[in-house]
Coordinates of C-alpha atoms and ligand atoms in Angstrom, one line a residue:
M1 CA 15.4 1.3 26.4
E2 CA 12.6 1.1 29.4
V3 CA 9.4 0.2 28.1
P4 CA 6.8 -0.7 31.0
K5 CA 4.7 -4.0 30.4
L6 CA 1.2 -2.9 29.2
Q7 CA -1.9 -4.5 30.3
I8 CA -3.6 -3.6 27.3
P9 CA -0.9 -3.9 24.6
A10 CA -2.0 -3.5 20.9
P11 CA -3.6 -6.7 19.3
R12 CA -1.5 -8.8 17.3
G13 CA -0.5 -8.3 14.0
T14 CA -0.9 -4.4 13.9
N15 CA 2.0 -1.8 14.0
D16 CA 2.2 1.8 15.4
I17 CA 3.5 4.3 12.6
L18 CA 6.0 6.0 14.9
P19 CA 7.6 9.8 14.9
G20 CA 11.5 8.8 14.5
A21 CA 14.1 7.8 12.0
Q22 CA 15.2 4.7 14.8
F23 CA 12.1 3.3 14.1
K24 CA 13.1 2.1 10.7
W25 CA 9.7 1.1 8.3
Q26 CA 7.7 2.1 11.1
D27 CA 9.1 5.7 10.8
S28 CA 6.0 8.2 9.4
A29 CA 8.1 10.3 8.0
R30 CA 9.1 7.2 5.9
W31 CA 5.4 6.7 5.1
Q32 CA 4.3 10.1 4.0
H33 CA 7.3 10.0 1.8
L34 CA 6.1 7.1 0.5
E35 CA 2.5 8.8 0.4
A36 CA 4.0 11.9 -1.5
E37 CA 5.1 9.7 -3.6
I38 CA 2.2 7.7 -4.6
A39 CA -0.1 10.9 -4.8
R40 CA 2.9 12.3 -7.1
I41 CA 3.0 9.4 -9.8
C42 CA -0.8 9.2 -9.8
H43 CA -1.2 12.6 -10.8
Q44 CA 1.5 12.1 -13.6
Y45 CA -0.5 9.1 -14.8
G46 CA -4.1 10.2 -14.7
Y47 CA -5.2 8.5 -12.1
A48 CA -7.4 10.3 -10.1
E49 CA -7.8 9.1 -6.1
L50 CA -11.2 7.4 -4.5
R51 CA -11.3 6.6 -0.8
P52 CA -14.1 3.6 -0.5
P53 CA -15.2 3.2 3.4
V54 CA -12.9 1.2 5.7
F55 CA -15.8 -1.9 5.9
E56 CA -18.7 -2.7 3.3
H57 CA -21.5 -5.0 3.4
T58 CA -19.8 -8.6 4.1
E59 CA -21.6 -9.7 0.9
L60 CA -19.9 -7.4 -1.1
F61 CA -16.5 -9.6 -0.5
A62 CA -17.9 -12.6 -0.7
R63 CA -19.5 -12.3 -4.1
G64 CA -16.5 -10.0 -5.2
V65 CA -13.4 -11.7 -4.1
G66 CA -15.1 -14.9 -4.2
A67 CA -17.0 -17.2 -1.6
T68 CA -14.4 -20.4 -2.2
T69 CA -11.3 -17.9 -1.6
D70 CA -9.2 -17.7 1.8
V71 CA -9.3 -14.3 2.5
V72 CA -13.4 -14.6 2.8
Q73 CA -13.5 -18.2 4.3
K74 CA -10.4 -17.9 6.7
E75 CA -9.5 -13.9 7.1
M76 CA -12.4 -11.6 7.1
F77 CA -12.9 -9.6 10.1
T78 CA -16.5 -9.2 10.3
L79 CA -18.2 -7.2 12.4
M80 CA -22.2 -7.7 14.0
P81 CA -23.3 -3.9 14.3
R82 CA -25.0 -3.3 17.6
G83 CA -29.1 -2.4 17.0
D84 CA -28.9 -2.8 13.0
E85 CA -32.4 -3.8 12.0
E86 CA -31.5 -4.7 9.1
G87 CA -28.9 -7.6 10.4
Q88 CA -26.5 -7.4 8.3
T89 CA -22.8 -7.6 8.9
L90 CA -20.1 -5.8 7.5
T91 CA -16.4 -6.6 6.9
L92 CA -13.6 -4.1 7.1
R93 CA -11.3 -4.2 3.7
P94 CA -9.7 -7.2 3.1
E95 CA -8.5 -5.7 0.1
F96 CA -10.1 -2.8 -2.1
T97 CA -10.4 -3.8 -6.1
A98 CA -14.6 -5.4 -4.7
G99 CA -15.1 -1.2 -2.4
M100 CA -13.6 0.5 -5.8
V101 CA -15.7 -0.9 -8.2
R102 CA -19.2 -0.9 -6.2
A103 CA -18.0 3.2 -5.3
Y104 CA -17.8 3.3 -9.2
L105 CA -21.0 1.5 -10.0
E106 CA -22.8 3.6 -6.9
N107 CA -21.8 6.5 -8.0
G108 CA -22.4 6.6 -11.9
L109 CA -18.7 7.3 -12.9
F110 CA -19.1 4.7 -15.7
N111 CA -21.3 8.2 -16.8
Q112 CA -18.2 10.4 -17.0
S113 CA -16.0 10.0 -19.8
Q114 CA -14.1 6.6 -19.5
P115 CA -11.8 4.8 -19.2
T116 CA -12.0 5.0 -15.2
K117 CA -8.5 5.6 -14.0
I118 CA -8.6 5.8 -9.9
W119 CA -6.3 4.7 -7.4
T120 CA -6.2 4.8 -3.5
A121 CA -3.7 3.8 -0.6
G122 CA -4.6 3.0 3.4
P123 CA -5.9 0.0 5.7
A124 CA -7.1 -3.4 5.2
F125 CA -7.1 -6.4 7.4
R126 CA -6.9 -9.8 7.1
A127 CA -7.6 -12.5 9.7
E128 CA -4.0 -14.2 8.9
R129 CA -0.8 -15.5 11.1
P130 CA 1.1 -12.7 11.5
Q131 CA 5.2 -12.4 10.4
K132 CA 7.5 -10.1 9.2
G133 CA 5.8 -8.2 6.2
R134 CA 2.3 -10.2 7.0
Y135 CA -0.3 -8.4 9.6
R136 CA -3.5 -8.0 10.0
Q137 CA -3.9 -4.0 8.9
F138 CA -1.7 -3.4 6.8
H139 CA -1.8 -0.7 3.8
Q140 CA -2.2 -1.1 0.0
W141 CA -1.6 1.3 -2.9
D142 CA -4.1 0.3 -4.9
V143 CA -4.8 1.2 -8.8
E144 CA -7.6 0.5 -10.9
I145 CA -8.8 1.1 -15.2
F146 CA -12.2 0.1 -15.4
G147 CA -13.3 0.0 -19.5
A148 CA -10.4 -0.6 -20.8
Q149 CA -10.1 -4.2 -22.7
D150 CA -6.4 -3.1 -24.5
P151 CA -3.4 -5.0 -23.2
A152 CA -2.0 -1.7 -23.3
A153 CA -3.8 -0.8 -20.1
D154 CA -2.3 -4.5 -18.2
A155 CA 1.1 -2.7 -19.4
E156 CA 0.3 0.5 -17.6
V157 CA -0.6 -0.7 -14.4
I158 CA 2.5 -3.4 -14.6
E159 CA 4.5 0.1 -15.5
I160 CA 3.2 2.6 -12.9
G161 CA 4.5 0.3 -9.9
L162 CA 7.9 -0.4 -11.4
E163 CA 8.2 3.1 -11.8
L164 CA 7.1 4.2 -8.4
A165 CA 9.5 1.4 -6.7
R166 CA 12.9 2.7 -9.4
R167 CA 11.9 6.2 -7.8
L168 CA 11.8 5.0 -4.3
G169 CA 15.2 3.0 -4.8
A170 CA 13.6 -0.6 -4.9
G171 CA 16.6 -2.3 -6.7
E172 CA 15.7 -5.3 -9.2
L173 CA 12.4 -6.5 -8.6
L174 CA 11.6 -9.5 -10.3
V175 CA 8.1 -9.4 -12.8
S176 CA 5.9 -13.0 -13.2
L177 CA 3.5 -13.2 -15.7
N178 CA 0.8 -15.7 -16.0
S179 CA -3.0 -15.9 -17.8
L180 CA -6.0 -17.4 -16.5
G181 CA -8.0 -17.3 -19.7
C182 CA -12.0 -16.4 -19.4
P183 CA -15.4 -17.7 -19.2
V184 CA -14.8 -19.3 -22.7
C185 CA -11.4 -21.3 -22.2
R186 CA -10.8 -21.4 -18.7
P187 CA -13.8 -24.6 -17.8
V188 CA -12.6 -26.4 -20.4
Y189 CA -9.4 -25.7 -19.2
R190 CA -10.1 -26.4 -15.8
E191 CA -12.1 -30.6 -16.5
Q192 CA -8.6 -30.8 -17.8
L193 CA -7.0 -30.1 -14.7
K194 CA -9.5 -32.1 -12.7
A195 CA -8.8 -34.6 -15.3
H196 CA -5.2 -34.8 -14.6
F197 CA -5.0 -34.7 -10.4
R198 CA -8.1 -36.8 -10.3
P199 CA -6.2 -40.3 -10.7
V200 CA -3.4 -38.5 -8.2
I201 CA -5.1 -36.3 -5.8
H202 CA -5.0 -38.9 -3.0
E203 CA -1.4 -38.3 -2.3
F204 CA -2.3 -34.4 -2.2
C205 CA -2.5 -32.1 0.7
S206 CA -6.1 -32.4 2.3
D207 CA -6.5 -28.3 0.9
C208 CA -6.0 -29.5 -2.2
Q209 CA -8.0 -32.7 -1.9
R210 CA -11.0 -29.9 -0.7
R211 CA -10.3 -28.0 -3.6
L212 CA -9.9 -29.7 -6.8
E213 CA -13.6 -30.3 -7.9
A214 CA -14.2 -26.5 -6.7
N215 CA -11.0 -24.7 -7.9
P216 CA -8.4 -27.0 -9.3
L217 CA -6.3 -24.4 -10.4
R218 CA -5.4 -24.0 -6.5
V219 CA -3.6 -27.1 -6.7
M220 CA -1.1 -25.5 -8.9
D221 CA -0.1 -23.2 -6.3
C222 CA 0.1 -25.0 -3.5
K223 CA 2.9 -24.7 -1.7
A224 CA 3.3 -28.1 0.4
D225 CA 2.8 -30.1 -3.0
A226 CA 4.7 -28.2 -5.4
G227 CA 7.0 -31.2 -5.8
H228 CA 4.7 -33.8 -6.6
P229 CA 5.3 -35.6 -10.1
A230 CA 2.1 -34.5 -11.4
Q231 CA 2.8 -30.8 -11.1
R232 CA 5.8 -31.3 -13.7
T233 CA 2.9 -32.6 -16.4
A234 CA -0.2 -30.3 -15.5
P235 CA -1.4 -28.9 -18.2
L236 CA -1.1 -24.9 -18.4
M237 CA -3.9 -22.4 -18.8
I238 CA -1.1 -20.7 -21.0
E239 CA -1.3 -23.8 -23.9
H240 CA -4.7 -23.6 -23.9
L241 CA -6.1 -20.3 -24.5
C242 CA -9.0 -19.3 -26.9
A243 CA -8.4 -17.0 -29.6
E244 CA -9.2 -14.1 -28.0
C245 CA -7.5 -14.3 -25.4
D246 CA -4.7 -15.7 -27.1
T247 CA -4.1 -12.5 -28.9
H248 CA -4.1 -10.4 -25.6
W249 CA -1.5 -12.5 -24.3
K250 CA 0.9 -12.2 -27.1
S251 CA -0.1 -8.2 -27.6
L252 CA 0.7 -8.0 -23.7
Q253 CA 3.8 -9.6 -23.8
S254 CA 5.0 -7.1 -26.3
H255 CA 4.1 -4.2 -24.8
L256 CA 6.4 -4.9 -21.9
R257 CA 8.9 -5.8 -24.1
A258 CA 8.4 -2.3 -25.5
L259 CA 8.7 -0.5 -22.5
R260 CA 12.0 -3.0 -22.0
I261 CA 10.3 -4.6 -19.1
Q262 CA 12.2 -7.7 -17.8
Y263 CA 9.3 -10.4 -17.0
Q264 CA 9.3 -14.0 -16.8
V265 CA 6.3 -16.1 -17.2
D266 CA 5.4 -18.4 -14.5
P267 CA 2.6 -20.6 -15.7
R268 CA 1.9 -21.8 -11.7
I269 CA 0.5 -18.1 -11.0
V270 CA -3.1 -18.3 -9.8
R271 CA -3.6 -15.6 -7.3
G272 CA -5.7 -15.9 -4.3
L273 CA -8.7 -13.8 -5.3
D274 CA -11.7 -15.7 -7.6
Y275 CA -12.0 -12.1 -9.8
Y276 CA -9.3 -12.4 -12.6
T277 CA -9.0 -13.0 -15.4
K278 CA -7.1 -13.1 -18.6
T279 CA -3.6 -11.4 -17.0
V280 CA -1.9 -12.1 -13.6
F281 CA 1.1 -10.9 -12.2
E282 CA 2.6 -10.6 -9.1
V283 CA 6.4 -8.7 -8.7
L284 CA 8.5 -10.1 -5.8
H285 CA 11.5 -8.9 -4.2
P286 CA 14.4 -11.2 -3.5
N287 CA 15.9 -10.0 0.0
L288 CA 11.9 -10.2 1.4
G289 CA 12.1 -13.5 2.3
A290 CA 8.6 -15.6 3.0
Q291 CA 6.8 -12.6 2.1
N292 CA 8.5 -11.8 -0.8
T293 CA 5.4 -10.3 -2.7
L294 CA 5.8 -6.7 -3.1
W295 CA 2.2 -6.4 -5.0
G296 CA 0.2 -8.2 -7.4
G297 CA -3.0 -8.0 -9.6
G298 CA -4.5 -8.7 -13.4
R299 CA -7.6 -8.5 -15.0
Y300 CA -10.9 -8.7 -13.9
D301 CA -13.5 -8.7 -17.2
G302 CA -16.5 -9.8 -15.3
L303 CA -16.1 -8.4 -12.0
I304 CA -18.2 -5.4 -12.2
E305 CA -20.9 -7.2 -13.9
E306 CA -21.2 -9.7 -11.2
L307 CA -21.5 -6.5 -8.6
G308 CA -24.2 -5.0 -11.0
G309 CA -22.8 -3.6 -13.5
K310 CA -23.0 -3.4 -17.3
P311 CA -20.6 -6.0 -18.7
T312 CA -16.8 -3.4 -18.3
P313 CA -13.7 -5.2 -17.9
G314 CA -11.3 -4.0 -15.6
V315 CA -7.9 -4.3 -15.2
G316 CA -5.4 -3.0 -11.6
F317 CA -2.8 -3.9 -8.6
A318 CA -1.9 -3.7 -4.8
M319 CA 1.5 -2.9 -3.7
G320 CA 1.9 -3.9 0.3
M321 CA 3.1 -0.9 1.3
E322 CA 4.8 -2.2 4.3
R323 CA 6.5 -4.9 2.5
M324 CA 7.7 -2.0 0.4
L325 CA 8.9 0.0 2.7
L326 CA 10.6 -3.0 4.5
V327 CA 12.9 -3.6 1.1
L328 CA 13.4 -0.3 1.4
D329 CA 15.2 -0.9 4.7
E330 CA 17.0 -4.2 3.8
L331 CA 18.7 -2.4 1.2
G332 CA 19.8 0.6 3.2
V333 CA 18.0 3.1 0.9
A334 CA 18.5 6.4 2.6
P335 CA 15.3 7.7 4.3
P336 CA 13.8 11.3 3.0
P337 CA 15.9 13.8 5.2
P338 CA 13.9 15.5 7.9
A339 CA 11.8 18.4 7.9
R340 CA 13.3 20.6 10.1
M341 CA 11.8 23.2 12.4
D342 CA 13.2 26.6 11.5
C343 CA 12.9 28.6 14.9
F344 CA 13.0 27.2 18.4
V345 CA 11.9 30.6 20.5
V346 CA 14.2 30.6 23.9
A347 CA 12.5 32.6 26.4
L348 CA 14.4 33.5 29.9
G349 CA 12.4 34.8 32.6
E350 CA 8.3 35.7 32.6
A351 CA 7.6 38.8 30.8
A352 CA 10.2 37.1 27.7
K353 CA 7.9 34.0 28.2
E354 CA 5.3 36.1 27.7
R355 CA 6.4 37.8 24.8
A356 CA 7.3 34.6 23.6
V357 CA 4.8 32.8 23.1
G358 CA 3.1 35.6 20.8
L359 CA 5.9 35.5 18.9
V360 CA 6.2 31.5 18.3
Y361 CA 2.0 31.6 17.3
Q362 CA 3.0 34.8 15.0
L363 CA 5.8 32.4 12.9
R364 CA 3.9 29.6 12.4
R365 CA 0.9 32.2 11.1
L366 CA 3.7 33.3 8.6
G367 CA 4.5 29.9 7.6
L368 CA 7.3 28.8 9.5
S369 CA 7.5 25.7 12.0
A370 CA 8.1 27.4 15.1
D371 CA 8.3 26.8 18.8
L372 CA 9.3 27.0 22.6
D373 CA 10.0 25.8 26.0
L374 CA 6.3 24.3 27.3
L375 CA 8.4 22.7 30.3
G376 CA 9.7 25.8 32.8
R377 CA 13.4 24.7 31.8
S378 CA 16.7 26.9 31.9
L379 CA 18.2 28.9 29.2
K380 CA 20.7 25.7 28.9
A381 CA 18.1 23.1 28.7
Q382 CA 16.2 25.1 26.1
M383 CA 19.1 25.1 24.1
K384 CA 19.8 21.8 24.5
Y385 CA 16.0 20.8 23.5
A386 CA 15.9 23.1 20.3
G387 CA 19.2 21.2 19.2
K388 CA 17.9 17.8 20.1
V389 CA 14.5 18.5 18.5
G390 CA 16.7 19.8 15.1
A391 CA 15.8 23.5 15.2
R392 CA 17.2 25.3 12.2
Y393 CA 17.3 28.7 14.1
A394 CA 17.2 29.5 18.3
A395 CA 15.3 32.9 18.7
I396 CA 16.9 33.7 22.7
I397 CA 15.2 36.4 24.3
G398 CA 16.3 37.8 28.1
D399 CA 15.4 41.3 30.0
N400 CA 18.1 42.6 27.9
E401 CA 16.7 41.6 24.2
L402 CA 13.1 42.7 25.8
A403 CA 14.1 46.0 26.8
Q404 CA 16.2 46.2 23.3
G405 CA 13.4 45.4 21.4
V406 CA 15.9 42.2 19.5
V407 CA 16.2 39.0 19.4
A408 CA 19.5 36.7 19.6
L409 CA 19.5 34.9 16.8
R410 CA 21.3 32.0 16.6
D411 CA 22.6 29.8 13.6
M412 CA 22.6 26.3 14.8
D413 CA 24.3 24.5 12.3
A414 CA 27.1 27.4 12.1
A415 CA 27.4 28.8 16.0
T416 CA 27.1 31.9 14.6
Q417 CA 25.0 34.9 16.1
T418 CA 23.3 37.8 14.9
Q419 CA 20.3 40.7 16.4
V420 CA 17.2 40.7 14.6
P421 CA 13.9 43.5 15.9
L422 CA 12.3 41.3 17.7
A423 CA 8.9 41.5 15.3
P424 CA 7.6 38.2 13.6
E425 CA 8.0 39.7 10.5
A426 CA 11.6 40.5 10.9
L427 CA 12.1 37.6 12.5
A428 CA 10.5 35.6 9.9
A429 CA 12.4 37.0 7.1
A430 CA 15.9 36.6 9.0
V431 CA 15.0 32.9 9.1
R432 CA 14.1 32.7 5.7
A433 CA 17.1 34.5 4.7
G434 CA 19.4 32.0 6.1
Ligands
HAM501 P1 -3.1 -9.1 -3.2 O1 -2.5 -9.9 -3.6 O2 -4.1 -10.1 -2.3 O3 -3.8 -8.2 -4.2 O4 -2.5 -8.1 -2.1 C1 -2.0 -7.2 -2.4 C2 -0.5 -6.9 -1.9 O5 -0.3 -6.8 -0.8 C3 0.5 -7.9 -1.3 O6 1.2 -7.9 -2.3 C4 0.8 -8.1 -0.2 O7 1.9 -6.6 -0.6 C5 0.2 -7.2 0.4 N1 -0.4 -7.9 1.5 C6 -1.7 -8.9 1.3 N2 -2.4 -9.2 2.4 C7 -1.3 -9.2 3.2 C8 -0.8 -8.9 4.4 N3 -1.6 -9.8 5.8 N4 0.3 -8.5 5.5 C9 1.0 -7.3 4.5 N5 0.7 -7.2 3.1 C10 -0.4 -7.9 2.7 C11 -5.4 -7.5 -3.5 O8 -5.2 -7.2 -2.8 C12 -5.9 -7.6 -5.4 N6 -7.2 -6.5 -4.6 C13 -5.2 -6.7 -5.3 C14 -5.6 -6.2 -7.2 C15 -6.1 -4.9 -7.4 N7 -5.5 -7.2 -8.6 C16 -6.9 -6.1 -9.2 N8 -6.7 -4.5 -9.0

C-alpha cells in the first residue's frame, strides 16, 4: 500500500478511527458497535448519560485525582488559554470521575432521587510513553454511582463491565479485588507499612524512596521492586480493616459469589489515583500483553465531599475502549456485519444522470441508504463500484429506461434483474421487499 510521507503526521500516541474492516480495532464500525452496546447495557441497568467537557480547571484534577499521583505530576496535558483574565490553567481530562462529580454538584443532581447512576464514554488524555494499548489520547467507558454505600453497588459496577465483555465475546477475564480501607483504618495501616519498609528502603528504587513517606501504599505495587523480600512480609490492608470496612469487604464478596463472579483477592492492588476508599478492583485479560488491564475502578467515599459536596459515597470504574477492541481483535471475534447500502443508482447519459440525482435524494428521504456516481464513470465502472461499496441493489437508468419510465433493478447478490417503475416510492418498495 502506498502511503505519502507527511510533513505533519498525527501526534504521537493518537489514533485515527477509520472506515473499513481492514483497519481492525481502528475500524469505525467496531467503535460504533461498541458504543451502541455500551448505550444499550447502560439503559438496561438504569444508568443515564452525562457528558462532561473535555477540559476542566487543572485544580479539579489536582484535588480530585491527587496531587502526588503520576497522572497529575507527570501525565496531564495542561493548557494556558490565551487572554484568560483569571490566569487559571485548564487540563484535558486524564479521566472522568472528577469531572462527573463536579457536574453532579454544579448541576444539583443530588436534589434528584438518589442514587445518581451515570455513565459517559469518550476521549481522555495522558502524556504517557505510547506503546500498544497505551496512548496519549484514549477512550474510556466510565460508569459511576453516587449516593449508595451498599456493597451491592460495588458488585453491580463490577458485574456490568463483565456483562458487556461477555456480550462482546471478550472471553475469560481475571477479576482482582482489594480493599484500601477508609480514613479510620488506613492511616494506622500506612504507619505500619512505613515502619516495615523504612529500614530497607535504601534498597528500593528512587521512586519508592521518594514515595515512602507521602504514599507508602505505592511502594507495594512498584514493578521494579516487586521481588524484594520485604514485599512478601509487608502487612496487608485487608488484614487491618476497621469493623465497618471489614463488613463491607466480606459483604461485597458474598454478593460476587451470589452473582457467580470468579475473582481473586490481590492485596497489592493500590490503583494509581488517590481517591479510593474500601473496594478497588482491576480486570485483566491474559492476551493483552503489558497493557493488560482492561478496566479498573473502586469506591471513593471521600471524593464528593473533597470537591465541595455533602459527604456522599461513590463507586465506579472506567474501561479502556481501545484495549477492549484490541482484545476482540486478538481473539479473532468477528466484527459486526457492515451496514450495507440499499441502492446504488447507475445512470447512463446526461438526461439519466439528472433524473438519478433527484431519485437518490428521494430514496434517502424515504429512509434508504442510496448513492450515485460522482466521477462520470462508464456503465461497467459504475456497476463495479456498486459492487465494491457493497450495495444490495443497483438501479440502472439509461435512455431506454427513461423513455419507458422504468429502472432496471439488479439484485447484486443473486445477479438477477427486474423492471420497476421509475418512481421513488415504487423503487423503495421493491428494494425493501427484496
Ligand atoms: P484508570 O485505571 O486510570 O482508572 O483507567 C481505567 C482504564 O482506562 C485502564 O484500565 C485502561 O484500560 C484505560 N487507560 C488508562 N490509561 C490509558 C492509556 N494511556 N491508554 C489506553 N488506555 C488507558 C480511572 O481512570 C478511574 N477514573 C476509573 C474509575 C471510575 N474509578 C472510579 N470510577
